[in-house]
PDB file of C-alpha atoms in Angstrom:
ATOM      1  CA  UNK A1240    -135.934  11.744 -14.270  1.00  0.00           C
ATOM      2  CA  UNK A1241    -132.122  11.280 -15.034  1.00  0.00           C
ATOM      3  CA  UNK A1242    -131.188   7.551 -14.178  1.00  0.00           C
ATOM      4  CA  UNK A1243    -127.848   9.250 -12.385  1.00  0.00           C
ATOM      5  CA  UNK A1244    -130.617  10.473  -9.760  1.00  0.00           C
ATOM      6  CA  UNK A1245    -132.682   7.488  -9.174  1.00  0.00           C
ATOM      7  CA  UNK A1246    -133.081   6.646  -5.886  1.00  0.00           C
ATOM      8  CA  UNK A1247    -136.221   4.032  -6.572  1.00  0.00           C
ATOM      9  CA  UNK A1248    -136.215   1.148  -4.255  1.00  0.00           C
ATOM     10  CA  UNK A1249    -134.484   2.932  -1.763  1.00  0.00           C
ATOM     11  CA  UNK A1250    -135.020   3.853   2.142  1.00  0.00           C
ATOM     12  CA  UNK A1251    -134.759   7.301   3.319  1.00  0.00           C
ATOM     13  CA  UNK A1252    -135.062   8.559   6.932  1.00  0.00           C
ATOM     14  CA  UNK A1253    -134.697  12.660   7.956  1.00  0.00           C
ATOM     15  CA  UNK A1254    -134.727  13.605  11.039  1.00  0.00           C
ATOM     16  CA  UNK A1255    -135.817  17.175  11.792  1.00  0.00           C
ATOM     17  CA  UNK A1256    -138.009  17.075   8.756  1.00  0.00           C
ATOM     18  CA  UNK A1257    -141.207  19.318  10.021  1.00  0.00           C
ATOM     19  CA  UNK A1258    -139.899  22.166   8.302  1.00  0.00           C
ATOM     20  CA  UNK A1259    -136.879  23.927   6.805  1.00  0.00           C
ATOM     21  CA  UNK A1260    -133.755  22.522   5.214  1.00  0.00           C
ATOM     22  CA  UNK A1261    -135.340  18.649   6.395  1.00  0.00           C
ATOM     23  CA  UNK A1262    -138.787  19.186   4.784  1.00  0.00           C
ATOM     24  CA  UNK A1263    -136.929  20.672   1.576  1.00  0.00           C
ATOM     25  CA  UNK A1264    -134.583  17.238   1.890  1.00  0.00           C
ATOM     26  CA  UNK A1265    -137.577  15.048   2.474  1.00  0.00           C
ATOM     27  CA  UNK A1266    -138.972  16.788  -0.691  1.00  0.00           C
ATOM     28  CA  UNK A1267    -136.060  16.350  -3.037  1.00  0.00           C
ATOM     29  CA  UNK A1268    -135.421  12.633  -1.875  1.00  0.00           C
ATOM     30  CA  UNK A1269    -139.323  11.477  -2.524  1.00  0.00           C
ATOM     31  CA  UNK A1270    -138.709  13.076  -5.680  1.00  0.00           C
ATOM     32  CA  UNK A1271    -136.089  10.919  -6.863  1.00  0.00           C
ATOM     33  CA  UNK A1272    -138.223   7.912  -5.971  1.00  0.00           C
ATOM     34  CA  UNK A1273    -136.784   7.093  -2.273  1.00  0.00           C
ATOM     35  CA  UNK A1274    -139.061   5.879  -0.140  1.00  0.00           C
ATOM     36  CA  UNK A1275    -139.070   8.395   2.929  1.00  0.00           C
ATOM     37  CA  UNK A1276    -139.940   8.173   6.439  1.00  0.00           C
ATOM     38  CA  UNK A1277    -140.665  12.253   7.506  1.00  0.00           C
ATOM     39  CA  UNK A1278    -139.441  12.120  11.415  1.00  0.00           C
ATOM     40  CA  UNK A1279    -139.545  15.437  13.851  1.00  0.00           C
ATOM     41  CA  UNK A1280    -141.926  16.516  16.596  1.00  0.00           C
ATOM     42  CA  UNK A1281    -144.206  18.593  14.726  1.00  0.00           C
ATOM     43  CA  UNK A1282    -146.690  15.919  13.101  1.00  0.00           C
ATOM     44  CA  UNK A1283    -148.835  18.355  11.121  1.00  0.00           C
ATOM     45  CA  UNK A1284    -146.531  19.780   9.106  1.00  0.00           C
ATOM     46  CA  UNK A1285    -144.888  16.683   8.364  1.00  0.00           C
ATOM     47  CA  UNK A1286    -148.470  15.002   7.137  1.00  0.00           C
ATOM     48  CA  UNK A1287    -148.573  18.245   4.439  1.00  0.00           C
ATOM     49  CA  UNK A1288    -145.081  17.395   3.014  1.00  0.00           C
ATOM     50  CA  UNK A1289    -145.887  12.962   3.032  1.00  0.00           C
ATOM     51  CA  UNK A1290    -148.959  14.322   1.371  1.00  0.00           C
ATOM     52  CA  UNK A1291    -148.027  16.148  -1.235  1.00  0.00           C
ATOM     53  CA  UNK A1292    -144.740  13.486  -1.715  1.00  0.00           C
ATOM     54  CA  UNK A1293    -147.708  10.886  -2.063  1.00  0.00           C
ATOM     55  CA  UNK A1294    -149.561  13.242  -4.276  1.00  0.00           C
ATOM     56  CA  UNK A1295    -146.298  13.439  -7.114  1.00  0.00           C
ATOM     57  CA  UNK A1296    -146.174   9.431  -7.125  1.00  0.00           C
ATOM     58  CA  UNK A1297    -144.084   8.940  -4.217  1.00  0.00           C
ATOM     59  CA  UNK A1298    -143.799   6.938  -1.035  1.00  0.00           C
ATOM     60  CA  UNK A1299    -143.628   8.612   2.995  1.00  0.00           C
ATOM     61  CA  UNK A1300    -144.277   8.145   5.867  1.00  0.00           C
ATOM     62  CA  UNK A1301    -144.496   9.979   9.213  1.00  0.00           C
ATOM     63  CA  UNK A1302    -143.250   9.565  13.140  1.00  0.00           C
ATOM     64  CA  UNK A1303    -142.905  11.882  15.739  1.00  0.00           C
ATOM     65  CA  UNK A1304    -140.443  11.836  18.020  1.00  0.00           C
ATOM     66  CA  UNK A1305    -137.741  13.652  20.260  1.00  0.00           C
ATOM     67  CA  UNK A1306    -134.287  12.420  18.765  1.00  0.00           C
ATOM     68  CA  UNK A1307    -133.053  13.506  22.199  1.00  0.00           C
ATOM     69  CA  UNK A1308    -134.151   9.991  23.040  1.00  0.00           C
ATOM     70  CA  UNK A1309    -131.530   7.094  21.798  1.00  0.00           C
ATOM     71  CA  UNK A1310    -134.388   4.558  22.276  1.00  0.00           C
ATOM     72  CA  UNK A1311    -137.065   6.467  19.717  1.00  0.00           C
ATOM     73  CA  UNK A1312    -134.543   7.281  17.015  1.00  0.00           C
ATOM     74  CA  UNK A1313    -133.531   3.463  16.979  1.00  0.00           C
ATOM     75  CA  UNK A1314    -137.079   2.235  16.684  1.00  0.00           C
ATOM     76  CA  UNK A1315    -137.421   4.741  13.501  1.00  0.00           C
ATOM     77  CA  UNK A1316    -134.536   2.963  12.009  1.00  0.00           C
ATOM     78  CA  UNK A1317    -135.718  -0.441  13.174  1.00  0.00           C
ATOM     79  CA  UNK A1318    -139.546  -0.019  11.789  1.00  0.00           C
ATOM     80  CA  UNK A1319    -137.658   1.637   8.512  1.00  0.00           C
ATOM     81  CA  UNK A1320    -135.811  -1.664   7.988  1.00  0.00           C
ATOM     82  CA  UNK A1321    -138.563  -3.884   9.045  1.00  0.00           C
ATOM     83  CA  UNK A1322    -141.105  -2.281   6.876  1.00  0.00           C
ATOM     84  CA  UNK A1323    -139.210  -1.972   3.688  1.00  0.00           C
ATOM     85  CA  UNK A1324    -136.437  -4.727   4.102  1.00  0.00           C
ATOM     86  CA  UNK A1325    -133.528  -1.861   3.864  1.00  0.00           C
ATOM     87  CA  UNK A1326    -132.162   1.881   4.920  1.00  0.00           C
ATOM     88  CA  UNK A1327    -130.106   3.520   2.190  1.00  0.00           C
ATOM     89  CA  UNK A1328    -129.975   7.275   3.559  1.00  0.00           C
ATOM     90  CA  UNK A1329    -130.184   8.423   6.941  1.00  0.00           C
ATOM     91  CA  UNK A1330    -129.598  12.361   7.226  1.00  0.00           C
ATOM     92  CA  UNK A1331    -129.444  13.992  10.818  1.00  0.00           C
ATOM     93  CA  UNK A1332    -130.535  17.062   9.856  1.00  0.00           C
ATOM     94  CA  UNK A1333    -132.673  17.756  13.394  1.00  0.00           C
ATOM     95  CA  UNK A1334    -130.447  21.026  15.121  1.00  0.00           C
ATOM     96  CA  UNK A1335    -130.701  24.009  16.881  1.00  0.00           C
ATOM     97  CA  UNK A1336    -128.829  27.203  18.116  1.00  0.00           C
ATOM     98  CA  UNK A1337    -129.408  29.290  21.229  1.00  0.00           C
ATOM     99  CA  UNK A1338    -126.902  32.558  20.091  1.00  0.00           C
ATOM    100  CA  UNK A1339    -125.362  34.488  22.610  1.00  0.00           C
ATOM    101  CA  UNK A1340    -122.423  34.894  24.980  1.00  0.00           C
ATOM    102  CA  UNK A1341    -120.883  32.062  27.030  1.00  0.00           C
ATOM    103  CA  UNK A1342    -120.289  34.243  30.482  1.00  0.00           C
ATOM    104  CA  UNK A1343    -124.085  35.110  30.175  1.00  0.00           C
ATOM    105  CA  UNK A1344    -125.423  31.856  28.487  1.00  0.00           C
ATOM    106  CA  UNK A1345    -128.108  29.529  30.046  1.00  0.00           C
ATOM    107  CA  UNK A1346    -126.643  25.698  30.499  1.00  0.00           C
ATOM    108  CA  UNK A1347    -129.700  24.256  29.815  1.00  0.00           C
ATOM    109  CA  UNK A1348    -129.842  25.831  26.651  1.00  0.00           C
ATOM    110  CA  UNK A1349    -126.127  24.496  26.415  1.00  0.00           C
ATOM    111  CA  UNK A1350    -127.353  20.984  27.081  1.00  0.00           C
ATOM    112  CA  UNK A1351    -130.083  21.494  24.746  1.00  0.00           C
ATOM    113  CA  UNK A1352    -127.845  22.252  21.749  1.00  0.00           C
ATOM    114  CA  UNK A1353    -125.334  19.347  22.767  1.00  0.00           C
ATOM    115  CA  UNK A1354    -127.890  16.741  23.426  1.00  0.00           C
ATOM    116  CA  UNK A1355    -130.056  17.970  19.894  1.00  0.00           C
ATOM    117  CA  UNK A1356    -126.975  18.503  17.479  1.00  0.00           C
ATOM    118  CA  UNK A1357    -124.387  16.589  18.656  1.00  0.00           C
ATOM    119  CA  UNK A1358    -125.815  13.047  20.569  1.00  0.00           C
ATOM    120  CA  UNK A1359    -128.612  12.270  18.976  1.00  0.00           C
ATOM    121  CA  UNK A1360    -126.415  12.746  15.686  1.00  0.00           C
ATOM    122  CA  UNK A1361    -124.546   9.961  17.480  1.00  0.00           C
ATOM    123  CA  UNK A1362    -126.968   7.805  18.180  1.00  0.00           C
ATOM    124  CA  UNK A1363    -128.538   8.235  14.357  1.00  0.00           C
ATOM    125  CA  UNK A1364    -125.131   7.553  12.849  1.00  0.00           C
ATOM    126  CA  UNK A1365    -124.703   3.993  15.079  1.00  0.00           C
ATOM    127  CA  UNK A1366    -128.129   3.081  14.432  1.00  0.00           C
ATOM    128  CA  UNK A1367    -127.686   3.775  10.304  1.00  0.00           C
ATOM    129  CA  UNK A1368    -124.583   1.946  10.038  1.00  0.00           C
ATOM    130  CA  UNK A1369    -125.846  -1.457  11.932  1.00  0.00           C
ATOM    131  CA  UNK A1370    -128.914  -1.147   9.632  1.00  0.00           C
ATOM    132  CA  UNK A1371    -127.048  -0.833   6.433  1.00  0.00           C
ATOM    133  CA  UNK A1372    -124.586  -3.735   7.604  1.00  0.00           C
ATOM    134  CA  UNK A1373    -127.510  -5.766   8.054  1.00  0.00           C
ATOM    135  CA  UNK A1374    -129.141  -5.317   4.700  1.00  0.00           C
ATOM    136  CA  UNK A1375    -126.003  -4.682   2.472  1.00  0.00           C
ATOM    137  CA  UNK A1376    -126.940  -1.506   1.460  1.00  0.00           C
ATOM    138  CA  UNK A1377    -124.576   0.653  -0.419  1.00  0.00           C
ATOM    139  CA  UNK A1378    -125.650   3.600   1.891  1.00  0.00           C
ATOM    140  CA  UNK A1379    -124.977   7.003   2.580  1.00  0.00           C
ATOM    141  CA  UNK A1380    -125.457   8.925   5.820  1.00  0.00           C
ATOM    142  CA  UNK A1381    -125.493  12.751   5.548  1.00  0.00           C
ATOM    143  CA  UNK A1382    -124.993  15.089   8.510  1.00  0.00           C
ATOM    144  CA  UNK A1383    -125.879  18.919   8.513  1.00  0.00           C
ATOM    145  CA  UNK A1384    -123.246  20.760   9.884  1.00  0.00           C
ATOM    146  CA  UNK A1385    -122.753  24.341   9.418  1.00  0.00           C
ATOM    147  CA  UNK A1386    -119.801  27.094   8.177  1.00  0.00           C
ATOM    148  CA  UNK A1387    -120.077  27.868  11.856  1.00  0.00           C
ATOM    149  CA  UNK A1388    -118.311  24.793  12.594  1.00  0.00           C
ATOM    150  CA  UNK A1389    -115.384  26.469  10.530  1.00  0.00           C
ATOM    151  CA  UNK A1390    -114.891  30.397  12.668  1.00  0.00           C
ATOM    152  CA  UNK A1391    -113.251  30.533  15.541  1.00  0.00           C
ATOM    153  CA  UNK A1392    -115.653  31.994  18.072  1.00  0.00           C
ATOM    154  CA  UNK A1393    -118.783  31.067  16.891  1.00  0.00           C
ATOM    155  CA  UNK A1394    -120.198  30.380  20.351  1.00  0.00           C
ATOM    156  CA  UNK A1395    -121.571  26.719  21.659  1.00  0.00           C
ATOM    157  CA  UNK A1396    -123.679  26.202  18.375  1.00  0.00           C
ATOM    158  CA  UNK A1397    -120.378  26.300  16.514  1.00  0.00           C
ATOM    159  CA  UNK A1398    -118.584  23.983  19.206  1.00  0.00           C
ATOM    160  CA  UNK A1399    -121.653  21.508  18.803  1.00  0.00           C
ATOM    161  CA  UNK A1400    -121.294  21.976  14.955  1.00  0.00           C
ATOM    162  CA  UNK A1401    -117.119  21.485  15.213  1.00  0.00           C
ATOM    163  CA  UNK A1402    -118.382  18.068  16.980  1.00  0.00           C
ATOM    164  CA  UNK A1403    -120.171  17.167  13.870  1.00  0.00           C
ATOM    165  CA  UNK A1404    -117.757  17.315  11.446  1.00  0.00           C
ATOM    166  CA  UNK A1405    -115.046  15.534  13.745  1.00  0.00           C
ATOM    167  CA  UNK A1406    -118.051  12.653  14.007  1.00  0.00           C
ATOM    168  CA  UNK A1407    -117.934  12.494  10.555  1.00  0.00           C
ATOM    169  CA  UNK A1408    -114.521  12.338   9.291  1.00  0.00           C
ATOM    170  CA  UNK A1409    -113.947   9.851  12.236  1.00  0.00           C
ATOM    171  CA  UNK A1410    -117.025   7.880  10.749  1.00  0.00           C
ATOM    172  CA  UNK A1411    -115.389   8.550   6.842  1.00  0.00           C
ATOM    173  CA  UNK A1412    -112.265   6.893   8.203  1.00  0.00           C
ATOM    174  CA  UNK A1413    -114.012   3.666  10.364  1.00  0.00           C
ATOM    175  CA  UNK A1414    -115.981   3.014   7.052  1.00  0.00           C
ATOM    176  CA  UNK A1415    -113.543   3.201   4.226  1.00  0.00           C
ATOM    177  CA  UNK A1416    -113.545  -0.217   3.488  1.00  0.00           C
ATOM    178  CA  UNK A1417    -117.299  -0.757   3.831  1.00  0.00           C
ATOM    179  CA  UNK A1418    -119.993   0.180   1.402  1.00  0.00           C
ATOM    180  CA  UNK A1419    -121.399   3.116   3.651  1.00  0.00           C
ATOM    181  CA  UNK A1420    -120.552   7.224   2.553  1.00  0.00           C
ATOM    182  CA  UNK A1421    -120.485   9.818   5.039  1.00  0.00           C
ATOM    183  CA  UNK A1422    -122.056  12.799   3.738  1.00  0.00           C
ATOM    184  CA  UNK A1423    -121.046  16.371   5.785  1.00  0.00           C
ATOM    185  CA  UNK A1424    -122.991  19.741   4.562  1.00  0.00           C
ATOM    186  CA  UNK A1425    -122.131  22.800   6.012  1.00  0.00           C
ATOM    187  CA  UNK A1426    -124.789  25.376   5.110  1.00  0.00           C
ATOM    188  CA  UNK A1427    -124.617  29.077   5.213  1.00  0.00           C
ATOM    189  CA  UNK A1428    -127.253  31.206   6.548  1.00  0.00           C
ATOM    190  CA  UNK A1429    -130.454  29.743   4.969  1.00  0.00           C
ATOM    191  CA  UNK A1430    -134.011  31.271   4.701  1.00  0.00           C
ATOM    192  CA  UNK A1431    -135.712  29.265   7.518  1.00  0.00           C
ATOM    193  CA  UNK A1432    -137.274  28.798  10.662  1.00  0.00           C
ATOM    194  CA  UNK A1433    -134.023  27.991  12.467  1.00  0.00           C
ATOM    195  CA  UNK A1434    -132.997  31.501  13.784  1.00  0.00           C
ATOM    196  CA  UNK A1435    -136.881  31.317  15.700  1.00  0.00           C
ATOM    197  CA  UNK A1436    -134.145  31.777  19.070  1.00  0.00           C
ATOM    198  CA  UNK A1437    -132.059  34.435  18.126  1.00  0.00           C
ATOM    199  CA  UNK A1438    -132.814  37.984  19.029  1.00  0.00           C
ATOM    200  CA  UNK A1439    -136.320  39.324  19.052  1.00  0.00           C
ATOM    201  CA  UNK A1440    -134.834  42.682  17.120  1.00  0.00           C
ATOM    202  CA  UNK A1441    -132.800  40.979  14.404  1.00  0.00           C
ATOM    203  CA  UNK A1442    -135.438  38.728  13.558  1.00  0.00           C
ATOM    204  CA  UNK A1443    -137.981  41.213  13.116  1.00  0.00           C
ATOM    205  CA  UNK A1444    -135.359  43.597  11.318  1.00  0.00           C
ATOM    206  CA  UNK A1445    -135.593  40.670   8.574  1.00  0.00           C
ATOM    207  CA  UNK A1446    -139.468  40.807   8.670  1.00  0.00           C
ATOM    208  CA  UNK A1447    -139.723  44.345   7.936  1.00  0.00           C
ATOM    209  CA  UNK A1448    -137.343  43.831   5.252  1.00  0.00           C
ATOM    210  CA  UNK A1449    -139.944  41.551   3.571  1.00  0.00           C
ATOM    211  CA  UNK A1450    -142.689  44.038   3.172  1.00  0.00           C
ATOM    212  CA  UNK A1451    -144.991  41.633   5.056  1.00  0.00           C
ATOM    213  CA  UNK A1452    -146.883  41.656   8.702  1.00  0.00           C
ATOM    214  CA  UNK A1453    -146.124  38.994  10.962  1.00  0.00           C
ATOM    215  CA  UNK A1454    -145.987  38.859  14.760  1.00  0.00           C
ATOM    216  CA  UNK A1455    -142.590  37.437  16.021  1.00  0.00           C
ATOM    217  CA  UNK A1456    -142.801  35.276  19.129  1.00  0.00           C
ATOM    218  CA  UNK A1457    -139.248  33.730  20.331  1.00  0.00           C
ATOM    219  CA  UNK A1458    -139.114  30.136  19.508  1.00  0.00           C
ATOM    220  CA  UNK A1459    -141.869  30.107  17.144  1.00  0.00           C
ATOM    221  CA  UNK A1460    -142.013  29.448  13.568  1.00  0.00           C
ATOM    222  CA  UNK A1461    -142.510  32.466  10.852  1.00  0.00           C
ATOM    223  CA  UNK A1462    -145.392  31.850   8.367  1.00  0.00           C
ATOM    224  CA  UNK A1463    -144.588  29.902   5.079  1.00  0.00           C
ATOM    225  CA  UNK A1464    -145.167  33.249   2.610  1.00  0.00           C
ATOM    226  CA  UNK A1465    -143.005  35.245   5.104  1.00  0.00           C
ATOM    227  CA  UNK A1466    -139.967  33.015   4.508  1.00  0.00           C
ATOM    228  CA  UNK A1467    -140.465  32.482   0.812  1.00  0.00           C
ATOM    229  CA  UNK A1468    -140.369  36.854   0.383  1.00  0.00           C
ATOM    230  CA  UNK A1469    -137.298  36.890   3.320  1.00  0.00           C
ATOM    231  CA  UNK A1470    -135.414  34.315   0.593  1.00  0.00           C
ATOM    232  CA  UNK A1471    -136.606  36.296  -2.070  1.00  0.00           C
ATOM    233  CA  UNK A1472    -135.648  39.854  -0.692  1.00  0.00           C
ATOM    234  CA  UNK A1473    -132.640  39.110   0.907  1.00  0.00           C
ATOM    235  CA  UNK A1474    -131.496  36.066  -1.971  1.00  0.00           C
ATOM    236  CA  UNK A1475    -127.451  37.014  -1.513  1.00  0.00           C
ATOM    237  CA  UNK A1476    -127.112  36.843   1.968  1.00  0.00           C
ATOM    238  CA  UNK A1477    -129.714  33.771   2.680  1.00  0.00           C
ATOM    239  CA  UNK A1478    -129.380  30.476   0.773  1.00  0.00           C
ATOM    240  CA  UNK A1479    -132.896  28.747  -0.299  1.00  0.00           C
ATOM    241  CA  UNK A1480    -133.681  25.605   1.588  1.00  0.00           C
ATOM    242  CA  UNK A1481    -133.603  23.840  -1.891  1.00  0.00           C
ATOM    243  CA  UNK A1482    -129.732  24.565  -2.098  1.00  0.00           C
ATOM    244  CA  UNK A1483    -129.102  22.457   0.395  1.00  0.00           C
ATOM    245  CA  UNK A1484    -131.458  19.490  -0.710  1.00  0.00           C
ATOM    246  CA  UNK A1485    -129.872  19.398  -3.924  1.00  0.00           C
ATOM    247  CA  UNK A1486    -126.503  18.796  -2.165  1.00  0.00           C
ATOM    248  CA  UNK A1487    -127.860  16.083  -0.659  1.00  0.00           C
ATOM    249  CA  UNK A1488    -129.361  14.738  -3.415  1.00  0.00           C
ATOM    250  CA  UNK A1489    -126.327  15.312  -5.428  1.00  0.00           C
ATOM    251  CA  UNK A1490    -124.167  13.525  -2.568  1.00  0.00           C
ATOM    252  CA  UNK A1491    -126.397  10.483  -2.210  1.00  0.00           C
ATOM    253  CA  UNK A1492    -126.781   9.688  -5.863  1.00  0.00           C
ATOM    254  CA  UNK A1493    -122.993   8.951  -6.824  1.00  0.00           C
ATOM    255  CA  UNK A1494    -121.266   5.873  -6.935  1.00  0.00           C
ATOM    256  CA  UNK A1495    -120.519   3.896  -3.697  1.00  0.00           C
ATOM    257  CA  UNK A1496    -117.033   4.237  -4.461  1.00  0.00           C
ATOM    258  CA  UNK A1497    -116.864   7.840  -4.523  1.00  0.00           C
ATOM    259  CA  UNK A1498    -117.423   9.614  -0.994  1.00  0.00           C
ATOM    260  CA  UNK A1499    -117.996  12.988  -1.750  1.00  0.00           C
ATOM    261  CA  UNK A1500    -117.627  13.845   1.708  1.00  0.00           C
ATOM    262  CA  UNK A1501    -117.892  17.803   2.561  1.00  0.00           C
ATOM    263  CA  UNK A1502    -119.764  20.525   0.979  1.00  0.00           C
ATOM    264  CA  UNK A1503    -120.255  23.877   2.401  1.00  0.00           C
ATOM    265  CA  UNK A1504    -123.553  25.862   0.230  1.00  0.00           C
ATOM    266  CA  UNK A1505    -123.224  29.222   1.434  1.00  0.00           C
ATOM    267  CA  UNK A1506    -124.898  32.871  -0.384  1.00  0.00           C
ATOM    268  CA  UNK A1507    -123.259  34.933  -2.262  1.00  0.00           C
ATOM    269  CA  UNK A1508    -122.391  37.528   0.882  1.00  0.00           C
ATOM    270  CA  UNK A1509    -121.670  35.941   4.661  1.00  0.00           C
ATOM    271  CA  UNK A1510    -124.251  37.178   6.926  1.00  0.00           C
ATOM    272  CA  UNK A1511    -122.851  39.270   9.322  1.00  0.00           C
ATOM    273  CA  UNK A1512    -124.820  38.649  13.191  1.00  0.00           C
TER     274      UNK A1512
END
């Protein structure tokens, strides 16, 4: 392991980490020696990815919960720092989009997406920062955003999104003079679970494209295999999960004098919806 990417000794929390872009983070972070704590509401899937950080020499550990709830997310942060003395990284990576048109849209949906992308971000951010204060850590906190954040009409998901990256450069600015990086990452259209809500039809258009047989029910999760052959198939218009856990990892491991503070990782072509 390059010393540059190190992160032994360190204290790692991901929210949203039962599959996706978080369990790719989670991955990539136990990897370079952080100690991890896997949090999301799926606990199976989480207990696959501890295990097999466990199984290459590393530390994790698991909690479910519904970062909806200010009270859980700060009692993750406050068994983080009571179990291992310190937080270093917290990424708010937990998110969610309901597409579709405003005059037709469902406000609980609305709510949903506000309450999933844009407070509990909140509430992870204020938590991180009194931890890190508390320990001294030079720490980073890393929020996933996406390009959506940067079109004009890109729907509520984009407005929640445009809310993330004004959190953070507010955050960027409050912190300057403290030992605590903001982190923003704006991915492109990534190979994942996350468009489970969209449209029946343009979810199973990408299935067919794979080659493979798999029943698509709204809201639920594609097999493993069938989203390794969508990246693989469709590799310039859908970013691998890994792309964006090596910008985090890249972010995280610099010096705490250097904020590198926004990176969009897009494909090659935009993905036209």
């Amino acid at each position: 392991m390059h010393e540059n990417l190190s992160l032994s000794g360190k204290t790692a929390i991901v929210t949203g980490a039962s599959s996706g872009i978080g369990k790719a983070i989670c991955i990539a972070l136990g990897r370079a020696g952080a100690k991890v704590y896997l949090a999301g509401r799926t606990l199976a899937p989480m207990h696959e990815t501890a295990k097999l950080i466990v199984d290459e020499g590393g530390e994790a550990e698991v909690a479910t919960l519904d970062v909806r709830e200010p009270a859980q997310v700060q009692a993750l942060v406050a068994r983080a720092v009571q179990e291992t003395g310190r937080l270093d990284i917290m990424v708010n990576n937990a998110g969610l989009s309901y597409p579709g048109a405003i005059a037709e849209g469902d406000p609980v949906q609305w709510r949903e997406m506000l309450d999933t992308n844009v407070f509990s971000l909140l509430v992870g951010c204020q938590a991180a920062i009194q931890a890190m204060r508390a320990c001294g850590a030079d720490g980073h906190i890393v929020n996933i955003s996406s390009i959506a954040a940067r079109r004009d009409a890109s729907g509520v998901y984009g407005a929640t999104k445009a809310a993330v990256n004004a959190i953070a450069t507010t955050l960027r600015e409050e912190l300057e003079d403290e030992s605590i990086r903001v982190v923003n990452i704006m991915p492109g259209a990534v190979a994942s679970n996350f468009a489970r809500h969209f449209d029946p039809k343009f979810v199973e258009g990408f299935v067919k494209a794979t080659g493979m047989k798999a029943d698509f029910t709204p809201g639920a999760h594609l097999p493993d295999e069938v989203i390794s052959k969508l990246q693989e198939v469709a590799s310039k218009t859908l970013a691998h999960v890994d792309d964006i856990a090596n910008a985090v990892l890249y972010a995280v491991t610099q010096r705490p004098e250097l904020n590198v503070f926004e990176i969009v990782v897009r494909p090659q072509k935009a993905l036209r919806l």
